[in-house]
Short mmCIF file of C-alpha atoms in Angstrom, two decimals:
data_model
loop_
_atom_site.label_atom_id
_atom_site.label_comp_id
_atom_site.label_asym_id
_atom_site.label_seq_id
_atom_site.Cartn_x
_atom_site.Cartn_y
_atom_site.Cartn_z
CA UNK A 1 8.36 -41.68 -2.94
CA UNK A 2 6.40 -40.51 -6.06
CA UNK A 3 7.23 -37.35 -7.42
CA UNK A 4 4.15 -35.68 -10.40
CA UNK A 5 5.27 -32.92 -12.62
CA UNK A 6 3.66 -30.72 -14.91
CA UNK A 7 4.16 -28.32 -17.00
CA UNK A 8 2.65 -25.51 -17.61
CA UNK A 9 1.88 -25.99 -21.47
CA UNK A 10 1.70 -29.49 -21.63
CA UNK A 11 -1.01 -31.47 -20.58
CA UNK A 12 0.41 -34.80 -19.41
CA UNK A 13 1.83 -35.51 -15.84
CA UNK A 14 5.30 -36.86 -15.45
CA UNK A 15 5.03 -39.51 -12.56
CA UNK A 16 8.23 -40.27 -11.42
CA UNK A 17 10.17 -42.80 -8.69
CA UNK A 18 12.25 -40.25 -6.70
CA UNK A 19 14.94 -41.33 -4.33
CA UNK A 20 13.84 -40.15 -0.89
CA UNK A 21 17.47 -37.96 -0.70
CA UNK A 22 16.49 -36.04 -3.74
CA UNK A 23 12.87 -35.50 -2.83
CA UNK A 24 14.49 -34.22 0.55
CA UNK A 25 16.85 -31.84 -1.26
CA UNK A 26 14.27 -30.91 -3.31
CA UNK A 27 11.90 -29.28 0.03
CA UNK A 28 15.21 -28.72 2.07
CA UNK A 29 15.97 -25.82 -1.26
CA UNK A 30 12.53 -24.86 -1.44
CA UNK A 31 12.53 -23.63 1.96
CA UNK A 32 15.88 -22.28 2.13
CA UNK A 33 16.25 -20.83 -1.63
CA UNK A 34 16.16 -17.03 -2.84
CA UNK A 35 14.49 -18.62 -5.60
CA UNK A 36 11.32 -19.68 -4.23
CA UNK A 37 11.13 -16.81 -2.03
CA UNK A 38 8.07 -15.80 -3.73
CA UNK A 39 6.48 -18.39 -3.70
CA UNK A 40 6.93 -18.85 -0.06
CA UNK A 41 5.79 -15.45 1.10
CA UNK A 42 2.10 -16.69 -1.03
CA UNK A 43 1.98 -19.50 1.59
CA UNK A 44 3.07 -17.51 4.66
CA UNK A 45 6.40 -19.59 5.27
CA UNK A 46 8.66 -16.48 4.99
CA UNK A 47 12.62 -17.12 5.58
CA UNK A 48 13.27 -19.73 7.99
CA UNK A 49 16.47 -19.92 10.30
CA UNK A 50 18.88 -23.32 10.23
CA UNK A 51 16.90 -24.55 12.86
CA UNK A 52 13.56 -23.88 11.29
CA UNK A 53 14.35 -25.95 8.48
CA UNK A 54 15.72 -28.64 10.12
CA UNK A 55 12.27 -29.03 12.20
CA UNK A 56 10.52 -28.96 8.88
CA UNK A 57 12.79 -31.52 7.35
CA UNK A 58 12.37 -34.10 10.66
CA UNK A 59 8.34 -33.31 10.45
CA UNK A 60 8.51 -34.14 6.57
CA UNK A 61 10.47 -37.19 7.18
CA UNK A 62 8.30 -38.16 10.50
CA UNK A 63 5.00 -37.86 7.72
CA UNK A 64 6.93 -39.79 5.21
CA UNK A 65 7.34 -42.75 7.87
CA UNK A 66 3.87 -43.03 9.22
CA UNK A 67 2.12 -41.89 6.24
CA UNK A 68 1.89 -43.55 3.03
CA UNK A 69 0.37 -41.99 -0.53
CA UNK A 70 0.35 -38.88 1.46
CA UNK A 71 0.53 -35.30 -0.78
CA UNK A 72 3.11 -34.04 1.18
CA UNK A 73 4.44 -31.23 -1.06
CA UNK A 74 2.69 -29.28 -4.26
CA UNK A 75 4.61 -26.40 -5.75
CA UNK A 76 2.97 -24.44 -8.08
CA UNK A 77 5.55 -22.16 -10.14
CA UNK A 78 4.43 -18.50 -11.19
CA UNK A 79 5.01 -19.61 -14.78
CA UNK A 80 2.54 -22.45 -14.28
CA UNK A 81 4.76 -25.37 -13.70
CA UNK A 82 3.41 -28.03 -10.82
CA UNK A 83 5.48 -30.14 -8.70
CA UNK A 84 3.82 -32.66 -6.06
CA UNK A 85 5.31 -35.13 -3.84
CA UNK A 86 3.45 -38.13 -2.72
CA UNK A 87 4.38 -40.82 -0.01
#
């Protein structure tokens, strides 16, 4: 799994390798942080239960078998700051 980041002043793109367990951490705390909340309200997720997330989590790693180069996360930060995860 790829894993892009940018920040928000700088122009170049980090393109990482990412472990498949941290790019799963990574989503499983996006969708279960007080952190993000924000951000998740903007894209209509709202709080999800345990078994919410676990759904997500076996439909993200259902995409991740069957589909390759796929953009299966992007996180755009309020500051500015982009995180993507490809397949």
């Amino acid at each position: 799994m790829r894993m892009k980041f940018k920040g928000y002043k700088s122009k170049r793109i980090t393109d990482s390798s990412v472990p498949n367990m941290f790019a799963f951490t990574f989503i499983r705390n996006f969708l279960t942080d007080r952190e993000y909340e924000s951000i998740r309200d903007e894209y209509l997720i709202g709080n999800l239960n345990k078994s919410q997330v676990n759904q997500v989590m076996g439909d993200v790693k259902w995409l991740f078998k069957n589909y390759k180069g796929l953009n299966v996360v992007t996180i755009e930060e309020s500051k500015g700051d982009i995180t993507k995860f490809i397949l």
